[in-house]
PDB file of N, CA and C in Angstrom:
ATOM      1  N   UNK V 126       8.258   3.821  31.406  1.00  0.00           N
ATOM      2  CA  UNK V 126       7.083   3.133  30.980  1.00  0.00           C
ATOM      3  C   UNK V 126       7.520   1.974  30.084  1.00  0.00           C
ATOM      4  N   UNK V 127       7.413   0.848  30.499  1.00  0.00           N
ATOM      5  CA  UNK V 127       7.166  -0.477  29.260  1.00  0.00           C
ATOM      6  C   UNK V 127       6.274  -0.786  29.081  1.00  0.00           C
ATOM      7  N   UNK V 128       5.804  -2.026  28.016  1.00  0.00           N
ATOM      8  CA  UNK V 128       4.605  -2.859  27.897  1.00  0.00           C
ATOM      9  C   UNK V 128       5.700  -4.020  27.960  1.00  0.00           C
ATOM     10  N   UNK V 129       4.739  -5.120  27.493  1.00  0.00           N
ATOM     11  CA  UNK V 129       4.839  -6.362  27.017  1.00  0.00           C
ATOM     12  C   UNK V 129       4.324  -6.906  26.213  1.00  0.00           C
ATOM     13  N   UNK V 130       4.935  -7.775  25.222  1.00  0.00           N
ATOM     14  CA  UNK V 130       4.125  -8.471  23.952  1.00  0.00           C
ATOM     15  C   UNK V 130       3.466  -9.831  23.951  1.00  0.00           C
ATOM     16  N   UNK V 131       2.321  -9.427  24.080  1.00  0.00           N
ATOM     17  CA  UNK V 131       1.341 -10.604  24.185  1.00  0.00           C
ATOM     18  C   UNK V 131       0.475 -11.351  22.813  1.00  0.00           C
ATOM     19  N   UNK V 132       0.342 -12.262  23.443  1.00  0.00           N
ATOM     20  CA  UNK V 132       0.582 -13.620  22.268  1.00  0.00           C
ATOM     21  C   UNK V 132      -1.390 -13.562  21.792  1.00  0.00           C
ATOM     22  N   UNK V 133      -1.870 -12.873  20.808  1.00  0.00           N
ATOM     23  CA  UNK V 133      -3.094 -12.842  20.082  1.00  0.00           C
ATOM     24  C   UNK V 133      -3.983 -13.756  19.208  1.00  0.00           C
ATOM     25  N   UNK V 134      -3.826 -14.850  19.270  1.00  0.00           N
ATOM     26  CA  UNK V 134      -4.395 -15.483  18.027  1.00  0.00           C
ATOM     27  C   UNK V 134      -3.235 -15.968  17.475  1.00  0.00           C
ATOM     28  N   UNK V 135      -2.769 -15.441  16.139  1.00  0.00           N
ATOM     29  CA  UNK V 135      -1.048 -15.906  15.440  1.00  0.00           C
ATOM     30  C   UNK V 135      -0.377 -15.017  15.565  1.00  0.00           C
ATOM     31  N   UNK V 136      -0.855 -13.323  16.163  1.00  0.00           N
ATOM     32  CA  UNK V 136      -0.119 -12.634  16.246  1.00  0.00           C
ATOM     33  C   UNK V 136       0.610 -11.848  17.625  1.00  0.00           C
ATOM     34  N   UNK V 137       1.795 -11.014  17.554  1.00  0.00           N
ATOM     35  CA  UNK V 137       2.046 -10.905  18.799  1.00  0.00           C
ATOM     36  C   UNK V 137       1.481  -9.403  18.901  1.00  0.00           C
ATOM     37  N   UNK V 138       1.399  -8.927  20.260  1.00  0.00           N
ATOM     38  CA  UNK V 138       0.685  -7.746  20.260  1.00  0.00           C
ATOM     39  C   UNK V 138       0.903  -6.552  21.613  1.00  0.00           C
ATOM     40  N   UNK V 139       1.773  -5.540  20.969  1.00  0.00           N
ATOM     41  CA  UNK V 139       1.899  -4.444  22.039  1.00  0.00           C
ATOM     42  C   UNK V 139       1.296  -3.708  21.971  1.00  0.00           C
ATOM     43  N   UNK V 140       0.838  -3.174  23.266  1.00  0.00           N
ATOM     44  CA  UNK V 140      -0.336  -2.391  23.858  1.00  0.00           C
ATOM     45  C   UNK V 140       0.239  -0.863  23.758  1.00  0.00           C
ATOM     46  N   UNK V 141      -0.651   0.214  23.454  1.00  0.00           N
ATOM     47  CA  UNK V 141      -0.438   1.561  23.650  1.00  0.00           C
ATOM     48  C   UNK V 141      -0.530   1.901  25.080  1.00  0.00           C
ATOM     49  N   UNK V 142       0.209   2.235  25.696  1.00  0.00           N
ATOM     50  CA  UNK V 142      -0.303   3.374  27.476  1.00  0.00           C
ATOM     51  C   UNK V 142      -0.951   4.473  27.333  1.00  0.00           C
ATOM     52  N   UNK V 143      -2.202   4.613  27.782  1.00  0.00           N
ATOM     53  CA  UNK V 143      -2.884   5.614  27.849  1.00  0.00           C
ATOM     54  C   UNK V 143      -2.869   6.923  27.568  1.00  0.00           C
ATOM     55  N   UNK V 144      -1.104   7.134  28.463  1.00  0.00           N
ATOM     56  CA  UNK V 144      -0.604   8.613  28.155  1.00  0.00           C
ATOM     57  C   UNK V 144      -0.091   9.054  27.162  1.00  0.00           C
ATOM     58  N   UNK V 145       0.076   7.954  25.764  1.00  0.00           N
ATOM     59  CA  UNK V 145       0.347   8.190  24.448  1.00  0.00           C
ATOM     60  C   UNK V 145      -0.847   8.088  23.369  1.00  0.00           C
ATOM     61  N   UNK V 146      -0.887   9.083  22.954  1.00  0.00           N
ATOM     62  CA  UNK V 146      -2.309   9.755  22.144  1.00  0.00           C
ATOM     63  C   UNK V 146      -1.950   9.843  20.662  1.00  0.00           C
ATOM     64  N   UNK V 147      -2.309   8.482  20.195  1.00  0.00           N
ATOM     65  CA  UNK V 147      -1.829   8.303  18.644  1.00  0.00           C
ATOM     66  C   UNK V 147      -2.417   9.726  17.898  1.00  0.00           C
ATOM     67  N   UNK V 148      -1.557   9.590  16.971  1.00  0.00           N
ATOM     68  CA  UNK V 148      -2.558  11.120  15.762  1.00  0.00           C
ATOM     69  C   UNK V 148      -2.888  10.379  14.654  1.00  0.00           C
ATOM     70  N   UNK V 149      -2.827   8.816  14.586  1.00  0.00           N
ATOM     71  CA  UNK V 149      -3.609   8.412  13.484  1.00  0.00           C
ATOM     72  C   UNK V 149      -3.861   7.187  13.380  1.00  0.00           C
ATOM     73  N   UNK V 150      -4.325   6.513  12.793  1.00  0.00           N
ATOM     74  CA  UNK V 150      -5.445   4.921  13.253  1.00  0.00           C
ATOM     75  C   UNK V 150      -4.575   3.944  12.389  1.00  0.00           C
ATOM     76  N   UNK V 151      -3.604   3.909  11.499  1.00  0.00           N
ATOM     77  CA  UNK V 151      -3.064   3.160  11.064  1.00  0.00           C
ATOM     78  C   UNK V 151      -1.861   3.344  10.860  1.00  0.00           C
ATOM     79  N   UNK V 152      -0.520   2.331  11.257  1.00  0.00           N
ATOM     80  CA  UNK V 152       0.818   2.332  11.186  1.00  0.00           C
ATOM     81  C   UNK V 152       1.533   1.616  10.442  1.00  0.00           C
ATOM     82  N   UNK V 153       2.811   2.045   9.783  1.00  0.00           N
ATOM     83  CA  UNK V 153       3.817   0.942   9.433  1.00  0.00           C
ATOM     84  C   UNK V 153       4.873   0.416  10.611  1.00  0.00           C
ATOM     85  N   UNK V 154       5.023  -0.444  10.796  1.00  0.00           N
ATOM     86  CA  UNK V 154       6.337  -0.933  11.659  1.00  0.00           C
ATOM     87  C   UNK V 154       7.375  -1.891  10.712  1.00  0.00           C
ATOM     88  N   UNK V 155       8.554  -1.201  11.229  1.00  0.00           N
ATOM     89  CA  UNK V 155       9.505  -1.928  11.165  1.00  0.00           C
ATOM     90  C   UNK V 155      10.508  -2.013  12.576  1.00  0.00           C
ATOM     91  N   UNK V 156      11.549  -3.019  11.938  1.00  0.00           N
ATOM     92  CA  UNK V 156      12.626  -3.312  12.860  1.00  0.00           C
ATOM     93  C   UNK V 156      13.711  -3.012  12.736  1.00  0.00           C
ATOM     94  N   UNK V 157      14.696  -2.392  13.686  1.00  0.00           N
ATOM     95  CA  UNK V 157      16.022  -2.041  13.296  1.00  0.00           C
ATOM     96  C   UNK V 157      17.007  -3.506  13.288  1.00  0.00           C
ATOM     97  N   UNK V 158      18.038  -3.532  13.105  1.00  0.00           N
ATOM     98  CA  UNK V 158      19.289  -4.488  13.166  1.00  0.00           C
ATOM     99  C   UNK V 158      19.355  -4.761  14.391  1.00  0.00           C
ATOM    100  N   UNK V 159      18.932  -3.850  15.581  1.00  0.00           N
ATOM    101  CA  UNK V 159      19.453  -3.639  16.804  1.00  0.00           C
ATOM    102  C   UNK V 159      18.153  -3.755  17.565  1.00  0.00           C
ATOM    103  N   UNK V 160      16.702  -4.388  16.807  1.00  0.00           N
ATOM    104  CA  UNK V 160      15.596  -5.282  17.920  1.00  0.00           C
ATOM    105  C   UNK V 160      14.790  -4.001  18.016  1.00  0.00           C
ATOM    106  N   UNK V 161      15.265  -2.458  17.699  1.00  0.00           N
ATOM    107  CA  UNK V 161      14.059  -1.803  17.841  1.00  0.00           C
ATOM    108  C   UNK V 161      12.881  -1.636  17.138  1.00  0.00           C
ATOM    109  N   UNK V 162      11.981  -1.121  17.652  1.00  0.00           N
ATOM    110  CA  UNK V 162      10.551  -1.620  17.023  1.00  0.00           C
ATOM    111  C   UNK V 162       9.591  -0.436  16.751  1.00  0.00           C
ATOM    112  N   UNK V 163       9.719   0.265  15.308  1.00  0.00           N
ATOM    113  CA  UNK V 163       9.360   1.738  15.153  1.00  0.00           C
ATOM    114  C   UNK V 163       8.405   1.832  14.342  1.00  0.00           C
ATOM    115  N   UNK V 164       6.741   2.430  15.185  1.00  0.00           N
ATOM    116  CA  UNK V 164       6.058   2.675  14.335  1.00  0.00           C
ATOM    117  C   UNK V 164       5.993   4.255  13.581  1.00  0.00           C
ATOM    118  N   UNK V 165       5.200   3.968  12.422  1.00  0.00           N
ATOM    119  CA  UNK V 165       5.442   5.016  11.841  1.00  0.00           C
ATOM    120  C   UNK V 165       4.379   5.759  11.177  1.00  0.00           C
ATOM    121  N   UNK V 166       3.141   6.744  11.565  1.00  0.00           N
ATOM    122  CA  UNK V 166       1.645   7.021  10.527  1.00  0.00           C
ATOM    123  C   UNK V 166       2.189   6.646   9.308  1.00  0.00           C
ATOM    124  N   UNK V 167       0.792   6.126   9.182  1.00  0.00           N
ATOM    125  CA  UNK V 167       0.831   5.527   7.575  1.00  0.00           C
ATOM    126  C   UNK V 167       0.448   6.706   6.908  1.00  0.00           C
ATOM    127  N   UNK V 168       0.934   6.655   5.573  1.00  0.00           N
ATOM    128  CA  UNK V 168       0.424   8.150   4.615  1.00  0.00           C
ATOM    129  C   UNK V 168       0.998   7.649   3.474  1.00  0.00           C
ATOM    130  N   UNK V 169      -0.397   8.093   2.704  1.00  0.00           N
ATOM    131  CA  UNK V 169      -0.614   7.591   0.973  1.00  0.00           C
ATOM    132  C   UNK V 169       0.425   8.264   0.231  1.00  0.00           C
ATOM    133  N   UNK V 170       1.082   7.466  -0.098  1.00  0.00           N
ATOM    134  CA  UNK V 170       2.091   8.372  -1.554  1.00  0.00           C
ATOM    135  C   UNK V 170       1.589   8.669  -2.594  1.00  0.00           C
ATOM    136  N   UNK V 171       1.866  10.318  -2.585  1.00  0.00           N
ATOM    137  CA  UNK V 171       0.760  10.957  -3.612  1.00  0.00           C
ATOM    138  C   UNK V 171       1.331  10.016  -5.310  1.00  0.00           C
ATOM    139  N   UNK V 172       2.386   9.768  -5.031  1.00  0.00           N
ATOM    140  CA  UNK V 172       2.745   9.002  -6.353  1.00  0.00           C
ATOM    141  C   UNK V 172       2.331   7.433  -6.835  1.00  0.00           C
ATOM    142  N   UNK V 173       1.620   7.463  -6.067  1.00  0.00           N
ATOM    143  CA  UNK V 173       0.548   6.058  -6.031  1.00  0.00           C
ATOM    144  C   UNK V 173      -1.005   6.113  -6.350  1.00  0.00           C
ATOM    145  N   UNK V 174      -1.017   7.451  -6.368  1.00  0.00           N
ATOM    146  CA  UNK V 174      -2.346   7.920  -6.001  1.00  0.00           C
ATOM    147  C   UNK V 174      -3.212   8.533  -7.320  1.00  0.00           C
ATOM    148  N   UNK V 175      -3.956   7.569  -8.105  1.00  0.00           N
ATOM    149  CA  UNK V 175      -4.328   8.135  -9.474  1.00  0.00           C
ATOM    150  C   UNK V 175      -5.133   9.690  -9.342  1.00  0.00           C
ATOM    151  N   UNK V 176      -5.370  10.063  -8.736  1.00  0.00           N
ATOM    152  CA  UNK V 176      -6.373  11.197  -8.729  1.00  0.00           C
ATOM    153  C   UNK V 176      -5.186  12.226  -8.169  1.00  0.00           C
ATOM    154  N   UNK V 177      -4.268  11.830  -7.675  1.00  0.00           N
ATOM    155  CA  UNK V 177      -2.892  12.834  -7.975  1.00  0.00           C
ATOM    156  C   UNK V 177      -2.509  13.459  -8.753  1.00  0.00           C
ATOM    157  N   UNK V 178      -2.606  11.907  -9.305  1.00  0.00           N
ATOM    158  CA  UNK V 178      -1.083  11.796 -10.777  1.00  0.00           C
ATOM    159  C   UNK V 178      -1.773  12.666 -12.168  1.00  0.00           C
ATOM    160  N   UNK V 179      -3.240  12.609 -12.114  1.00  0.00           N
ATOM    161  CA  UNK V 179      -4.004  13.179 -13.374  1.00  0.00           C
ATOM    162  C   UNK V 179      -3.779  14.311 -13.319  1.00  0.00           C
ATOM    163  N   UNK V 180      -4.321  14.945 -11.473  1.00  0.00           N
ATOM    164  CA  UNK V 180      -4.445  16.629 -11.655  1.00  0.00           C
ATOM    165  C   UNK V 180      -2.984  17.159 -11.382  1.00  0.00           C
ATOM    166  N   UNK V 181      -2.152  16.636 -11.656  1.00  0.00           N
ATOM    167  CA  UNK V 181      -0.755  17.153 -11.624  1.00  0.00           C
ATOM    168  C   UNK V 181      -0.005  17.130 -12.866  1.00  0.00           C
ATOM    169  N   UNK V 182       1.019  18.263 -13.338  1.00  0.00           N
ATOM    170  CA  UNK V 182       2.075  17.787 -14.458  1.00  0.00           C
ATOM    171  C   UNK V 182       2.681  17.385 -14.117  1.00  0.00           C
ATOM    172  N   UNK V 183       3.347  15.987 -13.807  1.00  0.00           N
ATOM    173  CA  UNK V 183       4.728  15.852 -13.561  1.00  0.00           C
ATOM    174  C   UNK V 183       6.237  15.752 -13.981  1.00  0.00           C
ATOM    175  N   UNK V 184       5.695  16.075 -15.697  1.00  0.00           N
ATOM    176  CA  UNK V 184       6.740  16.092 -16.266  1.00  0.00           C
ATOM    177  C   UNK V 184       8.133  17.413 -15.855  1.00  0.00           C
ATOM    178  N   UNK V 185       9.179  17.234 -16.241  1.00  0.00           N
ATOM    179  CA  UNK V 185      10.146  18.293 -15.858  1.00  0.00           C
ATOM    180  C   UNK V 185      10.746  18.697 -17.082  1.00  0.00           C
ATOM    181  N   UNK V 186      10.269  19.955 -17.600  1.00  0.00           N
ATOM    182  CA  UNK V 186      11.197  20.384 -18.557  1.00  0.00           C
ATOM    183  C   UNK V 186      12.815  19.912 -19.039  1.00  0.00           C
ATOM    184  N   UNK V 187      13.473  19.525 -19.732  1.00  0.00           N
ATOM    185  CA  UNK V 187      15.174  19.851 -19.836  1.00  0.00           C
ATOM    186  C   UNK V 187      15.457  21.235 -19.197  1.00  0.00           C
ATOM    187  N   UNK V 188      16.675  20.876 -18.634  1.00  0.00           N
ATOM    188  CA  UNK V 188      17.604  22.234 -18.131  1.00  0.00           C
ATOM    189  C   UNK V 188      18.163  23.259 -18.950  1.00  0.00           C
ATOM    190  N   UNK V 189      18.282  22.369 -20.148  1.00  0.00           N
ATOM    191  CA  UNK V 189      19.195  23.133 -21.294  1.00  0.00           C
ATOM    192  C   UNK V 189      18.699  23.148 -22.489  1.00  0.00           C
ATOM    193  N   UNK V 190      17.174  22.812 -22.536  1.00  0.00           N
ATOM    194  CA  UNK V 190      16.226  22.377 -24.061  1.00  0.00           C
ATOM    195  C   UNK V 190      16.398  21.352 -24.396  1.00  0.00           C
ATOM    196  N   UNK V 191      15.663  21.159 -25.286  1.00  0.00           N
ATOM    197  CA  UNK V 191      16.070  20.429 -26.542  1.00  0.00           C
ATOM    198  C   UNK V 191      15.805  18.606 -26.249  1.00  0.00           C
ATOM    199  N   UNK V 192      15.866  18.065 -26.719  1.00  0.00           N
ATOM    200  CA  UNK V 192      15.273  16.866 -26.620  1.00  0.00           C
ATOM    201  C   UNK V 192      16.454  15.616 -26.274  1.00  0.00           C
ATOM    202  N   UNK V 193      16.395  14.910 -25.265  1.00  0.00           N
ATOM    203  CA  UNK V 193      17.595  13.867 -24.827  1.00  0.00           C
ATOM    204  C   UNK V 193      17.851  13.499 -26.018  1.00  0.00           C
ATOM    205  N   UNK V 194      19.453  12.945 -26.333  1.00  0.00           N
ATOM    206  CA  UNK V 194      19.869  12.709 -27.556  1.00  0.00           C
ATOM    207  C   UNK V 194      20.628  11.019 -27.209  1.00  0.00           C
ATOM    208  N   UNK V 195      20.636  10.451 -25.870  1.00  0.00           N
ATOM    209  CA  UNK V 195      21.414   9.436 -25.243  1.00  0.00           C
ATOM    210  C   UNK V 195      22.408   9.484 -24.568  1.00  0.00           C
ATOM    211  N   UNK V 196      23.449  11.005 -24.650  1.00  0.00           N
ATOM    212  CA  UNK V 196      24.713  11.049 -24.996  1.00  0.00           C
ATOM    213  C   UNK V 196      24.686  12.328 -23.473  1.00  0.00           C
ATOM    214  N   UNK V 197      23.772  12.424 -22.615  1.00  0.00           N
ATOM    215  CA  UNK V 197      23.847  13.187 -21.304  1.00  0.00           C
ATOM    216  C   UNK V 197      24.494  12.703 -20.127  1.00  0.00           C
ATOM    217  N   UNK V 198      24.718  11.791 -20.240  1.00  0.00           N
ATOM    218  CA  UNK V 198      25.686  11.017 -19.159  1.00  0.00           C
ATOM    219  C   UNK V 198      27.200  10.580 -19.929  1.00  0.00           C
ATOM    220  N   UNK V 199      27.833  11.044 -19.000  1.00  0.00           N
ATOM    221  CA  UNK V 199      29.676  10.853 -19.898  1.00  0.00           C
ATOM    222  C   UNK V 199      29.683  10.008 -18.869  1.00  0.00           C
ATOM    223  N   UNK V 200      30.601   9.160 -20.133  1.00  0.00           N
ATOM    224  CA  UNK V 200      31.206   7.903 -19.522  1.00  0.00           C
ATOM    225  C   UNK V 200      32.638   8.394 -18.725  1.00  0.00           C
ATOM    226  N   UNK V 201      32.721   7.183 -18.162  1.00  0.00           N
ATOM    227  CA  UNK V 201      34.475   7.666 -17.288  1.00  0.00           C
ATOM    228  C   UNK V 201      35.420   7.242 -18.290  1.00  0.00           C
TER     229      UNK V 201
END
């Protein structure tokens, strides 16, 4: 099965085939290095999402207590 990309107004535009049954009404596309052309369902990042971010804690305890002091990352 191919399509072809046809020329819309300013934009270019490939057609779905019938026998492919999207599961959702809006996509991201990108392009590989190598010309391929991959869409992808769009879906809200809950970390974008104020009515997330409220009813959630997201803070993360320390591993080991106690309060960062600067000095948790050693230098080489």
């Amino acid at each position: 099965m191919s399509v072809k990309i046809r020329k819309v107004g300013n934009s270019n535009t490939l057609t779905v085939p019938n026998s492919i049954k999207p599961i959702a009404h809006e996509f991201d596309v990108f392009q590989g290095r190598d010309g391929v052309i991959v869409y992808v369902p769009k879906h809200d990042n809950p970390f974008h999402n104020e009515a997330f971010i409220e009813s959630h804690d997201l803070k993360q305890p320390e591993e080991f207590g106690g309060k960062l002091v600067g000095r948790e990352i050693p230098k080489d």
